[in-house]
PDB file of C-alpha atoms in Angstrom:
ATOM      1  CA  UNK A 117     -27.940  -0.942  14.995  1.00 94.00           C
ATOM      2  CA  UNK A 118     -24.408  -1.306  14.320  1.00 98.00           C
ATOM      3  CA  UNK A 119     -23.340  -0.304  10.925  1.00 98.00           C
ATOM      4  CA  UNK A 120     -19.729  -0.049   9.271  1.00 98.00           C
ATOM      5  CA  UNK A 121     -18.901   3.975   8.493  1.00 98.00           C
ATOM      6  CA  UNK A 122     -15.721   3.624   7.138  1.00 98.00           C
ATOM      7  CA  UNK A 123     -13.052   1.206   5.693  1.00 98.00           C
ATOM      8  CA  UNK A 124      -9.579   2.052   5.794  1.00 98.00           C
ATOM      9  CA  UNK A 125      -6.419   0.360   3.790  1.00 98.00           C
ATOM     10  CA  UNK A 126      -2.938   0.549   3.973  1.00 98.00           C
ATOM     11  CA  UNK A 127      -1.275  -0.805   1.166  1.00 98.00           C
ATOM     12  CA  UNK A 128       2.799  -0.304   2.136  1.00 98.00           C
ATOM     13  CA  UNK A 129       3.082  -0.781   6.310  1.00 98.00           C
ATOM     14  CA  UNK A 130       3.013   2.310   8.303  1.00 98.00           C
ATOM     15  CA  UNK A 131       2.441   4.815   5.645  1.00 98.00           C
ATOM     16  CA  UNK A 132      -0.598   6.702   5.163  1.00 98.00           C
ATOM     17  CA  UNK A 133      -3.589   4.718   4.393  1.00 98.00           C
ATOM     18  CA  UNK A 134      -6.478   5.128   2.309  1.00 98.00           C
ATOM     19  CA  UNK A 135     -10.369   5.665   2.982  1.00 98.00           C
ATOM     20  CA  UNK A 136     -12.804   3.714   0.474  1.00 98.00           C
ATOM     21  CA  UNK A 137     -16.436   3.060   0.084  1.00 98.00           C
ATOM     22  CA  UNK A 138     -16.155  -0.723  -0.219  1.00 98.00           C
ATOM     23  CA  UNK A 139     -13.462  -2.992  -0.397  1.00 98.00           C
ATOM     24  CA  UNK A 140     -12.518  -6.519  -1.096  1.00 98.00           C
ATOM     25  CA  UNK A 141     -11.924  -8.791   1.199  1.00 98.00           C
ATOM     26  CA  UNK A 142      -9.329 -11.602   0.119  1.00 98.00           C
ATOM     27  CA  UNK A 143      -8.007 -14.534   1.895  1.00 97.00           C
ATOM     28  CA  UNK A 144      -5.510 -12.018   3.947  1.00 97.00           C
ATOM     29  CA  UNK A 145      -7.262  -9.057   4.552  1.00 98.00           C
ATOM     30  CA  UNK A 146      -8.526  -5.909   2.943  1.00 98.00           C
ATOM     31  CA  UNK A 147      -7.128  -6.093  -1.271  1.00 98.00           C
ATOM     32  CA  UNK A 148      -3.723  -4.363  -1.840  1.00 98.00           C
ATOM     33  CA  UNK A 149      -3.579  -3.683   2.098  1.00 98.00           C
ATOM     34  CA  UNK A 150      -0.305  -4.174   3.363  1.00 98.00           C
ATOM     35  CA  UNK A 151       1.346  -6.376   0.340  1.00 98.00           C
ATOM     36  CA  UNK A 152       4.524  -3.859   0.496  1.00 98.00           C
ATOM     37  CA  UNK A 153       6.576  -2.951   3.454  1.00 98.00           C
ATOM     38  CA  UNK A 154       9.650  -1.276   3.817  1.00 98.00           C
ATOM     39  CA  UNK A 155      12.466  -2.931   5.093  1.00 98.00           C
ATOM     40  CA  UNK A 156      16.414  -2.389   6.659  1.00 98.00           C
ATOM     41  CA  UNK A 157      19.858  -3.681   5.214  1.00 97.00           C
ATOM     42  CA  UNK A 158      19.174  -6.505   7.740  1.00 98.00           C
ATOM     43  CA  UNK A 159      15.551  -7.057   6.080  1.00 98.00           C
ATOM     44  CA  UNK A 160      13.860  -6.413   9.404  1.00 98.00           C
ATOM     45  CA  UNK A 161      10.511  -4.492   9.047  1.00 98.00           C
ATOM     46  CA  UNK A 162      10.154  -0.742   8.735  1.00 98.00           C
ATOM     47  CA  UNK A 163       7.430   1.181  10.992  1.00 98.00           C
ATOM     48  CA  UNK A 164       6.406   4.748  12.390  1.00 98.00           C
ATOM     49  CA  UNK A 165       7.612   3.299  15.861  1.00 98.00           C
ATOM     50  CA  UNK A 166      11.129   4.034  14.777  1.00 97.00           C
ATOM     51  CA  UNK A 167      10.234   6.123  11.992  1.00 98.00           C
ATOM     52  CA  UNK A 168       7.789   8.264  12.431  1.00 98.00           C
ATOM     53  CA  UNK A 169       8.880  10.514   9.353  1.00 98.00           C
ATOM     54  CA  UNK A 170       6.776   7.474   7.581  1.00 98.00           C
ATOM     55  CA  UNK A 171       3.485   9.051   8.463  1.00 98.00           C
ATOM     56  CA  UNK A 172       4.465  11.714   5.636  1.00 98.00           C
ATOM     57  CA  UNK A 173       4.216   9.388   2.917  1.00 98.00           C
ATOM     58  CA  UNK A 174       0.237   9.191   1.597  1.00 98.00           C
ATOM     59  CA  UNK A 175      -0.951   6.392  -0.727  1.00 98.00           C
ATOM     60  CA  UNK A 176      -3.761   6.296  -3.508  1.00 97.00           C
ATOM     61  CA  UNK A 177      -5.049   3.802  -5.702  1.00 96.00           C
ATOM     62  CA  UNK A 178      -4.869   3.828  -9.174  1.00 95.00           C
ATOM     63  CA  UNK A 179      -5.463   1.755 -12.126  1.00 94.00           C
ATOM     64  CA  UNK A 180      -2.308   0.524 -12.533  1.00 94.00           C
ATOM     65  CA  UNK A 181      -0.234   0.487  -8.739  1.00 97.00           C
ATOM     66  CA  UNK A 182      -0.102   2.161  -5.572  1.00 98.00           C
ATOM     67  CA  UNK A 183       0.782   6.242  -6.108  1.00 98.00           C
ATOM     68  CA  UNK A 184       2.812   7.549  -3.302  1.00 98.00           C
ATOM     69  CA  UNK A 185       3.744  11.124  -2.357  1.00 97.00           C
ATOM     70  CA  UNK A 186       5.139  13.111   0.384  1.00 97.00           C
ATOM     71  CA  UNK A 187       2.211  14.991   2.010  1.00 96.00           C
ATOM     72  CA  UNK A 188       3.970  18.059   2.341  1.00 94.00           C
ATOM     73  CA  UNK A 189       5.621  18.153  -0.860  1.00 93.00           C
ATOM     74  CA  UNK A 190       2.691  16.712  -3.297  1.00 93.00           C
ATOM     75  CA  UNK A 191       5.281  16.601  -6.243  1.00 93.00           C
ATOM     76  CA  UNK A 192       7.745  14.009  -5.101  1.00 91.00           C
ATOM     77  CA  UNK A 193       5.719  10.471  -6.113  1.00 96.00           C
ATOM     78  CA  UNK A 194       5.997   7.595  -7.417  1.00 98.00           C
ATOM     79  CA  UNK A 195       4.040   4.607  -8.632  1.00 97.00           C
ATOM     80  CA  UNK A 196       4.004   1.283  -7.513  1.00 97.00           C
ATOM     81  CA  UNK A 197       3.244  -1.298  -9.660  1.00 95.00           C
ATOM     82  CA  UNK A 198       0.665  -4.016  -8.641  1.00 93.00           C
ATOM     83  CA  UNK A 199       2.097  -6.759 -10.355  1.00 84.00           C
ATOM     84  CA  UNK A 200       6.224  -5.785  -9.485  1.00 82.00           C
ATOM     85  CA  UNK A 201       8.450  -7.502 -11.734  1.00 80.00           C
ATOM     86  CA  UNK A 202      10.181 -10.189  -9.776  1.00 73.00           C
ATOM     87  CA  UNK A 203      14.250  -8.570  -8.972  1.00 73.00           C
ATOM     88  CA  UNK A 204      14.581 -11.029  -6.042  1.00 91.00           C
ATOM     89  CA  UNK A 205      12.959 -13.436  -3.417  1.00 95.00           C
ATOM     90  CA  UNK A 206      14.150 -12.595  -0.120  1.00 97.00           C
ATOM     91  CA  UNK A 207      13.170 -13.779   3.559  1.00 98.00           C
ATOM     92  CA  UNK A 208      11.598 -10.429   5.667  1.00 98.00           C
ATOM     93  CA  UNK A 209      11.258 -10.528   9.139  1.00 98.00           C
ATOM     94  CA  UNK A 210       7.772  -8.579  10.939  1.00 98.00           C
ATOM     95  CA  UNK A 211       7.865  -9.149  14.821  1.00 97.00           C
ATOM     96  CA  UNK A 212       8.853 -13.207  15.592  1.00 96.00           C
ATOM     97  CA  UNK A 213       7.975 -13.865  12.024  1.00 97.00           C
ATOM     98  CA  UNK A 214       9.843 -14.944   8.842  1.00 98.00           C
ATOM     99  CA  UNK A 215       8.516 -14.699   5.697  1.00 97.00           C
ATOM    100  CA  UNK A 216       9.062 -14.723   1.725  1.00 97.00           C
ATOM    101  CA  UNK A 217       8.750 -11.032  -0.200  1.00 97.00           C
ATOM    102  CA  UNK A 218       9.825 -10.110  -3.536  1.00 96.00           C
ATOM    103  CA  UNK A 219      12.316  -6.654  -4.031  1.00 95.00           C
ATOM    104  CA  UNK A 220      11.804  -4.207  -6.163  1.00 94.00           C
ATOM    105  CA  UNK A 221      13.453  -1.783  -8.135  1.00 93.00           C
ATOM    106  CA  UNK A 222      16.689   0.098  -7.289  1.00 93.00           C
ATOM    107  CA  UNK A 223      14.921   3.496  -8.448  1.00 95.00           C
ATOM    108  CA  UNK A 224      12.086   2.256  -5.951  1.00 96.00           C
ATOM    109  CA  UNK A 225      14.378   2.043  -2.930  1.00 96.00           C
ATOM    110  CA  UNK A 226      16.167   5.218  -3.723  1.00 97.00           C
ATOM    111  CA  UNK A 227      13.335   6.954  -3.579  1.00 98.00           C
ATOM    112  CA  UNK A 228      11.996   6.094  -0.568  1.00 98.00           C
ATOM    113  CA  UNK A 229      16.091   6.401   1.479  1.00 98.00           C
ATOM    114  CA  UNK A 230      15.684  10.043   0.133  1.00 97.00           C
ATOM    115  CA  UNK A 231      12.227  10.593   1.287  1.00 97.00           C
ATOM    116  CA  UNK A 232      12.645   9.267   4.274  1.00 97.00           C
ATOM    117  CA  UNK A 233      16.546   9.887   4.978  1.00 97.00           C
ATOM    118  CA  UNK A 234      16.832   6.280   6.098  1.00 97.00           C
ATOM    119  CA  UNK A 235      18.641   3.510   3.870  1.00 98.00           C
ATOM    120  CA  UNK A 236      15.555   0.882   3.252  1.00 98.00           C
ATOM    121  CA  UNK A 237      13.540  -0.752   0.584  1.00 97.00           C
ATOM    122  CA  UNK A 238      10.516  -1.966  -0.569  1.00 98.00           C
ATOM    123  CA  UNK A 239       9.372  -5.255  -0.767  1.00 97.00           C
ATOM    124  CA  UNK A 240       6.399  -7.109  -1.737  1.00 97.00           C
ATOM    125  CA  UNK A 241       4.524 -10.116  -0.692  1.00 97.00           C
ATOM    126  CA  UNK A 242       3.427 -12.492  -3.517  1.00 95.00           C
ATOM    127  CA  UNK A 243       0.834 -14.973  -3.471  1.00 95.00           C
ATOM    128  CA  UNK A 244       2.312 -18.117  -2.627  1.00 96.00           C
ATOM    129  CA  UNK A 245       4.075 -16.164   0.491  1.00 97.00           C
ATOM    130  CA  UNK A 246       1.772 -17.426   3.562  1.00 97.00           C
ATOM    131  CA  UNK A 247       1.956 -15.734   6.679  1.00 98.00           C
ATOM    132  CA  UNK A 248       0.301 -17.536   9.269  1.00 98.00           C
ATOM    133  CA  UNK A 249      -1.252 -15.788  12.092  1.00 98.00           C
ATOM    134  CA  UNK A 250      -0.601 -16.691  15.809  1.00 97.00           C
ATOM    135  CA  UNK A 251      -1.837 -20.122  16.359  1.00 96.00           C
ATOM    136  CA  UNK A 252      -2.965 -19.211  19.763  1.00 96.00           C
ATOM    137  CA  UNK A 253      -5.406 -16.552  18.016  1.00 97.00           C
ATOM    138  CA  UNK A 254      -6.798 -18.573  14.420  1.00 98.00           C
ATOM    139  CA  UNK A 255      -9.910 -19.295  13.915  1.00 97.00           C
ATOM    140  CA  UNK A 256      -8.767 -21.331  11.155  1.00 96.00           C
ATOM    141  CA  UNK A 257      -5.328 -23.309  10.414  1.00 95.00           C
ATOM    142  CA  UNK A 258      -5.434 -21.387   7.188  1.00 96.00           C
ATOM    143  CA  UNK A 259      -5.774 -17.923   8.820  1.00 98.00           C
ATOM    144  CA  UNK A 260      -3.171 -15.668   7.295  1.00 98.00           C
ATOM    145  CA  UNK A 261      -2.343 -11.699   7.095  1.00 98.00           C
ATOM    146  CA  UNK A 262      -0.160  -9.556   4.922  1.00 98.00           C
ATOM    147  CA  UNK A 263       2.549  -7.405   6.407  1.00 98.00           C
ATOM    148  CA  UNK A 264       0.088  -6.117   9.516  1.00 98.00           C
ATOM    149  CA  UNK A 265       1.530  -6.677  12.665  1.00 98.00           C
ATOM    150  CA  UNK A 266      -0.445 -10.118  13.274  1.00 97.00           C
ATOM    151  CA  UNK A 267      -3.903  -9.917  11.840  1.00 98.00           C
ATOM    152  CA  UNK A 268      -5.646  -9.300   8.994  1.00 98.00           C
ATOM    153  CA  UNK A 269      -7.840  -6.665  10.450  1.00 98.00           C
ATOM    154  CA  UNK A 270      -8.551  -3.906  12.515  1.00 98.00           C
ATOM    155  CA  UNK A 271     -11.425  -3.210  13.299  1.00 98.00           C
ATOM    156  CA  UNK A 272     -12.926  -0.184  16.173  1.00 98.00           C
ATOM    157  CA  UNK A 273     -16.155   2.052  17.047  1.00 98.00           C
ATOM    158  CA  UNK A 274     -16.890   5.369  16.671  1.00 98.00           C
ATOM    159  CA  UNK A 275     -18.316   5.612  20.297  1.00 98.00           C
ATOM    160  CA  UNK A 276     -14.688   4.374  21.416  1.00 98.00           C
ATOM    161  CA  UNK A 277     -12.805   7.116  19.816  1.00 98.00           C
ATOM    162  CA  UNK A 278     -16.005   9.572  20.908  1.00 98.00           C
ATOM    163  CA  UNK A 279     -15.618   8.405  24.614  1.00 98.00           C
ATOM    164  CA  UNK A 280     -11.660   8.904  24.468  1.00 98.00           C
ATOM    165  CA  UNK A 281     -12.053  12.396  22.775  1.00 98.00           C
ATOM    166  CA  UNK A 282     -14.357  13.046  25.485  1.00 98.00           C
ATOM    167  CA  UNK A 283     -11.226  12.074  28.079  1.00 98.00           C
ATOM    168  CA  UNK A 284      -8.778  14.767  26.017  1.00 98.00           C
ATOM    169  CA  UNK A 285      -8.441  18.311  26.016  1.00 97.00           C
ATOM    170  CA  UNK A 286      -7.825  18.370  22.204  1.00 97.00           C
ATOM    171  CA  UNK A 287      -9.831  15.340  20.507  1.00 98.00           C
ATOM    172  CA  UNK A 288      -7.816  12.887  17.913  1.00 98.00           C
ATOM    173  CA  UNK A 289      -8.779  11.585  14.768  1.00 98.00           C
ATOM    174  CA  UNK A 290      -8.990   7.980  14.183  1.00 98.00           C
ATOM    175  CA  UNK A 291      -6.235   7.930  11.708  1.00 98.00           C
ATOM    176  CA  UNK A 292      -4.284   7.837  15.181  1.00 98.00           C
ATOM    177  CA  UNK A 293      -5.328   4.310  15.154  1.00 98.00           C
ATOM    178  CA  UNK A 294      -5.110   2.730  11.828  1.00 98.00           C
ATOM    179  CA  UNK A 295      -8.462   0.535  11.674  1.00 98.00           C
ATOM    180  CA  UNK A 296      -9.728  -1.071   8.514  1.00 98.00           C
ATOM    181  CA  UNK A 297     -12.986  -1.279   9.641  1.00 98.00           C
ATOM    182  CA  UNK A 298     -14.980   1.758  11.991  1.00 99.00           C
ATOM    183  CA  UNK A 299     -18.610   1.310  12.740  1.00 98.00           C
ATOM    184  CA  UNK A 300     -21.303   3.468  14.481  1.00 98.00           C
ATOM    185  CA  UNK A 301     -24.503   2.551  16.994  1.00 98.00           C
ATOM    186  CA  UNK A 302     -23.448   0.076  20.321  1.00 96.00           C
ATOM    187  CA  UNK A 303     -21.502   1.639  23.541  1.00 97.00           C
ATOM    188  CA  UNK A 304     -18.067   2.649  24.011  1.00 98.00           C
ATOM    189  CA  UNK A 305     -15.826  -0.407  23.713  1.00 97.00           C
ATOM    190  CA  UNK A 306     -18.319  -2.898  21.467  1.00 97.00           C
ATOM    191  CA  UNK A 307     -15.708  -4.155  19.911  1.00 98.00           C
ATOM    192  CA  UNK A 308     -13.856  -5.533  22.858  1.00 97.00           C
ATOM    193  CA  UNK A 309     -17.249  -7.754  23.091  1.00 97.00           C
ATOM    194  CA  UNK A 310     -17.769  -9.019  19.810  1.00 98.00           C
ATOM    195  CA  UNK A 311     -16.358 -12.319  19.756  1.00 98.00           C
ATOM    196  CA  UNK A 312     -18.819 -13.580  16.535  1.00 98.00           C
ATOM    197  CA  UNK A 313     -20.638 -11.231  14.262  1.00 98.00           C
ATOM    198  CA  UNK A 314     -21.589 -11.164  11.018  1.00 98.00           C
ATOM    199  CA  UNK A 315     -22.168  -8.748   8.266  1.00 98.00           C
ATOM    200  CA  UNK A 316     -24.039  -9.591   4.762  1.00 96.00           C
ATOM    201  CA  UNK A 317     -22.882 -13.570   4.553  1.00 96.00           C
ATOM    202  CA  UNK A 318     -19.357 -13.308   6.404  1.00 98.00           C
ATOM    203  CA  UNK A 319     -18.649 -14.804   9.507  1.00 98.00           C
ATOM    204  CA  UNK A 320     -15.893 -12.136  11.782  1.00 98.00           C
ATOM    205  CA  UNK A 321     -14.236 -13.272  14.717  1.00 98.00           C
ATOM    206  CA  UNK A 322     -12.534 -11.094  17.303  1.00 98.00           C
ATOM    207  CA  UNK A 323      -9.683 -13.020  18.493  1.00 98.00           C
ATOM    208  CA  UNK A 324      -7.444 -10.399  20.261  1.00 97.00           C
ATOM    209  CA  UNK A 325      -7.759  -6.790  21.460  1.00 97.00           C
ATOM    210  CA  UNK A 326      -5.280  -4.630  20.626  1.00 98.00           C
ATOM    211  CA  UNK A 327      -2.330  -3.104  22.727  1.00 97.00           C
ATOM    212  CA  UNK A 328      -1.665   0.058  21.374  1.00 98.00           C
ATOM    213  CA  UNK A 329       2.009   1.712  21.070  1.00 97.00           C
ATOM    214  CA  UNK A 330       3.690   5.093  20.561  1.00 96.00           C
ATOM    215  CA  UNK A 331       2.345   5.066  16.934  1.00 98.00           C
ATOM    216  CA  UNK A 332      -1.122   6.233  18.425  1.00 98.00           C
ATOM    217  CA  UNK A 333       0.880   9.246  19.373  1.00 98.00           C
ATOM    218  CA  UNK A 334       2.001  10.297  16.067  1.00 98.00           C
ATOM    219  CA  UNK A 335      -0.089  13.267  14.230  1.00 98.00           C
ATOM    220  CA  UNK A 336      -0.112  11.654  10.768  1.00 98.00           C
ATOM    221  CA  UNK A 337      -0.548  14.838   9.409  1.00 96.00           C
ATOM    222  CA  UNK A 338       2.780  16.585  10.597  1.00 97.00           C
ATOM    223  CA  UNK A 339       4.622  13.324  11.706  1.00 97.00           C
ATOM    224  CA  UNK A 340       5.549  14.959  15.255  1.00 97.00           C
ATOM    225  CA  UNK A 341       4.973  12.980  18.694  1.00 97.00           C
ATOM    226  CA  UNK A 342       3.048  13.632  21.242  1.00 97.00           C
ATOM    227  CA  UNK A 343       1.910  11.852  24.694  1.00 98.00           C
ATOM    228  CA  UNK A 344      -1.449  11.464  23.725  1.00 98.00           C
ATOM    229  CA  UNK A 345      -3.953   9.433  23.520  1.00 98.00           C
ATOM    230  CA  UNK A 346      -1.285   6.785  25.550  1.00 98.00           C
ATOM    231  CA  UNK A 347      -1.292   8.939  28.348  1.00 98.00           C
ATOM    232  CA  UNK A 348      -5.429   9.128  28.677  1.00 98.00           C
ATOM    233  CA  UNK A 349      -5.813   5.706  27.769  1.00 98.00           C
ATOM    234  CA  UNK A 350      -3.292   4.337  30.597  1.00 97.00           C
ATOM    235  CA  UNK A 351      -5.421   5.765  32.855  1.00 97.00           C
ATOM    236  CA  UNK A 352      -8.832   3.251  32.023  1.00 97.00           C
ATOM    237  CA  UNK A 353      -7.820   1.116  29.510  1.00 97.00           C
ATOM    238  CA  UNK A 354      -4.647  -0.637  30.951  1.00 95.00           C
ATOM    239  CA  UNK A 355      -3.753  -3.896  32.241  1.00 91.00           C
ATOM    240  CA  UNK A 356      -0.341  -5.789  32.478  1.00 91.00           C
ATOM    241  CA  UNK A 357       1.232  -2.935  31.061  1.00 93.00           C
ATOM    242  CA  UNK A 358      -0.430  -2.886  28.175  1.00 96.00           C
ATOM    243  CA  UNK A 359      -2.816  -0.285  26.646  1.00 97.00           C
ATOM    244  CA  UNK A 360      -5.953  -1.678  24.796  1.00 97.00           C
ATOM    245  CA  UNK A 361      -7.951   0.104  22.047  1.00 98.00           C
ATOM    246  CA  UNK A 362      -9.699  -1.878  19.083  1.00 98.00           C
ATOM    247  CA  UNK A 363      -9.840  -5.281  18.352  1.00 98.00           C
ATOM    248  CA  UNK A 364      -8.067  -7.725  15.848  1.00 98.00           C
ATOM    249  CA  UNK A 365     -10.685 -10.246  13.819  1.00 98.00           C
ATOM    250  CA  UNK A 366     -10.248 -12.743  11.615  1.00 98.00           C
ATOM    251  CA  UNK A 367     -13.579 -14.044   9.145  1.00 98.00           C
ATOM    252  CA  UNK A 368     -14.576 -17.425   7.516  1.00 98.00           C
ATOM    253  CA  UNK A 369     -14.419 -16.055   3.570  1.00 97.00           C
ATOM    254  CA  UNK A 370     -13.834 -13.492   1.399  1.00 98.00           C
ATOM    255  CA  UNK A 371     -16.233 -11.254  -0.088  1.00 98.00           C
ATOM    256  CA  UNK A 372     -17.040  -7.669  -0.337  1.00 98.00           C
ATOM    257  CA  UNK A 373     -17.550  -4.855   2.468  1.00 98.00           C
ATOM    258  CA  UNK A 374     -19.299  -1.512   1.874  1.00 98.00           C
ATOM    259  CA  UNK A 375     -19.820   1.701   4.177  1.00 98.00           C
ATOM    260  CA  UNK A 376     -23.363   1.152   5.301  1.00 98.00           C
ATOM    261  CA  UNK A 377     -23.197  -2.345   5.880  1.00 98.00           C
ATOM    262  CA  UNK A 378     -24.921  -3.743   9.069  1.00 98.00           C
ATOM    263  CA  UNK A 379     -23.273  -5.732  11.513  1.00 98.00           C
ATOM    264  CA  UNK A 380     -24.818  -8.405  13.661  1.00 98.00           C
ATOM    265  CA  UNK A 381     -23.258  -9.740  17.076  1.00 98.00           C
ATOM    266  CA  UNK A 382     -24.130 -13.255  17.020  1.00 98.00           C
ATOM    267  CA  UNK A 383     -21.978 -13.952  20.088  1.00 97.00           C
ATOM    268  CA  UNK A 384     -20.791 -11.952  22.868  1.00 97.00           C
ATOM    269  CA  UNK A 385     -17.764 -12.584  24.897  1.00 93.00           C
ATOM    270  CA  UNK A 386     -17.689 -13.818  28.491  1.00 79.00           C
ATOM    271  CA  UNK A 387     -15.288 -13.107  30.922  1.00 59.00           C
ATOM    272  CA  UNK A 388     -13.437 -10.468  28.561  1.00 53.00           C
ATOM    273  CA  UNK A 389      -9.863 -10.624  29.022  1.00 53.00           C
ATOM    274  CA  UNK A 390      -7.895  -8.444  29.204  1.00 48.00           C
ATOM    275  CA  UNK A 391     -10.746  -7.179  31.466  1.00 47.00           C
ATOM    276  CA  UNK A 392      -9.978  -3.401  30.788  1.00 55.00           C
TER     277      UNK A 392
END
């Protein structure tokens, strides 16, 4: 039996994320995941590709925002309000893709240049900012994400990560991969299969496996690079260049997911591509 053992968010892009029991699952992913990003003077999205200093900088939930703090130095936070008050509408760019976000404060974006030693700031996307997915990919014409890179979730097994540890000479956590959703029971790989499955009354769809980059090799404890897991994984999970580990779904409604929730494949993929 497959069952869901953990569920990740990430509520500012590329900074640490957080590990919850359940979690609510809006119209655009996970609640509070990825509504704030950090951005350039040329409002171009922030990530630990460039950056990988960003891996330093832990969220938590609180009542009233997002707490951040640097994970070596505990006493340099701040707190993020979930309801910012509007400074400015801007247009942010994430990949191909344009969208609306609101700035925040000067203090805000200060903090964050010092932290990370990189002029930026943050920005947030309202409500009525609607980021479509790629068309080629929806389930739906009203499929939309936050600031992920393309889709609202993330989702991989355990016996994946267990069967690349296996490959390595040190084993990786999965934090090295940045999943919302984990799950246990089914072979190495499940994921890549699971084109419709459901879990409690919500329809998932996996749409698009996906190619993995030099974040994966990023300790997100220490922020220092490595050449694993890219370098084991090129070796039997490549094709066209690409390296593939987890898969990218998209769901019919929202509702609410717990840890310990089963998960039902209703349909299977044929004819997987990429066929890795």
């Amino acid at each position: 039996m497959l069952k869901i053992s953990q569920l990740f968010i990430y509520p500012v892009k590329s900074l640490g994320g957080i590990s919850v029991a359940y979690a609510q699952l809006t119209g655009r992913g996970l609640l509070h995941d990825r509504r704030w990003m950090l951005v350039d003077e040329n409002n171009l999205f922030l990530t630990q590709r460039e950056y990988p200093q960003m891996a330093l900088l832990q969220t938590a939930i609180s009542e009233t925002g997002i707490q951040i703090f640097h994970k070596q130095q505990p006493d340099k936070k701040i707190l993020i309000p979930f309801h910012p008050v509007i400074k400015e509408k801007i247009t942010v760019q994430v990949w191909d893709d344009t969208c609306e976000a609101v700035t925040m404060s000067s203090e805000t974006n200060e903090w964050f240049s010092t932290q990370l030693q990189i002029p930026c700031r943050l920005v947030y996307m309202p409500d009525d900012s609607l980021r479509k997915v790629d068309s080629n990919y929806a389930v739906h014409n009203t499929d939309i994400t936050g600031f992920s890179d393309g889709y609202p979730l993330l989702m991989i097994g355990q016996a994946s990560l267990d069967e690349l540890n296996r490959r390595l000479t040190e084993p990786l956590p999965m934090n090295r991969f940045r999943p919302n959703i984990v799950f246990t029971g089914g072979k190495p790989h499940e994921e890549d299969e699971m084109e419709n499955f459901i879990t409690g009354d919500i329809n998932f769809y996996g749409v698009k496996l996906c190619a993995r980059c030099m974040v994966t090799t990023t300790n997100q404890d220490t922020g220092e690079r490595g050449k694993e897991p890219l370098k084991t994984l090129s070796a039997y999970r490549m094709k066209n260049n690409n390296v593939y580990f987890g898969q990218n779904a998209l769901y019919n409604k929202p509702g609410r997911l717990s840890v310990g929730d089963a998960i039902s494949i209703l349909r299977r993929k044929q004819g997987l591509e990429p066929d890795v």
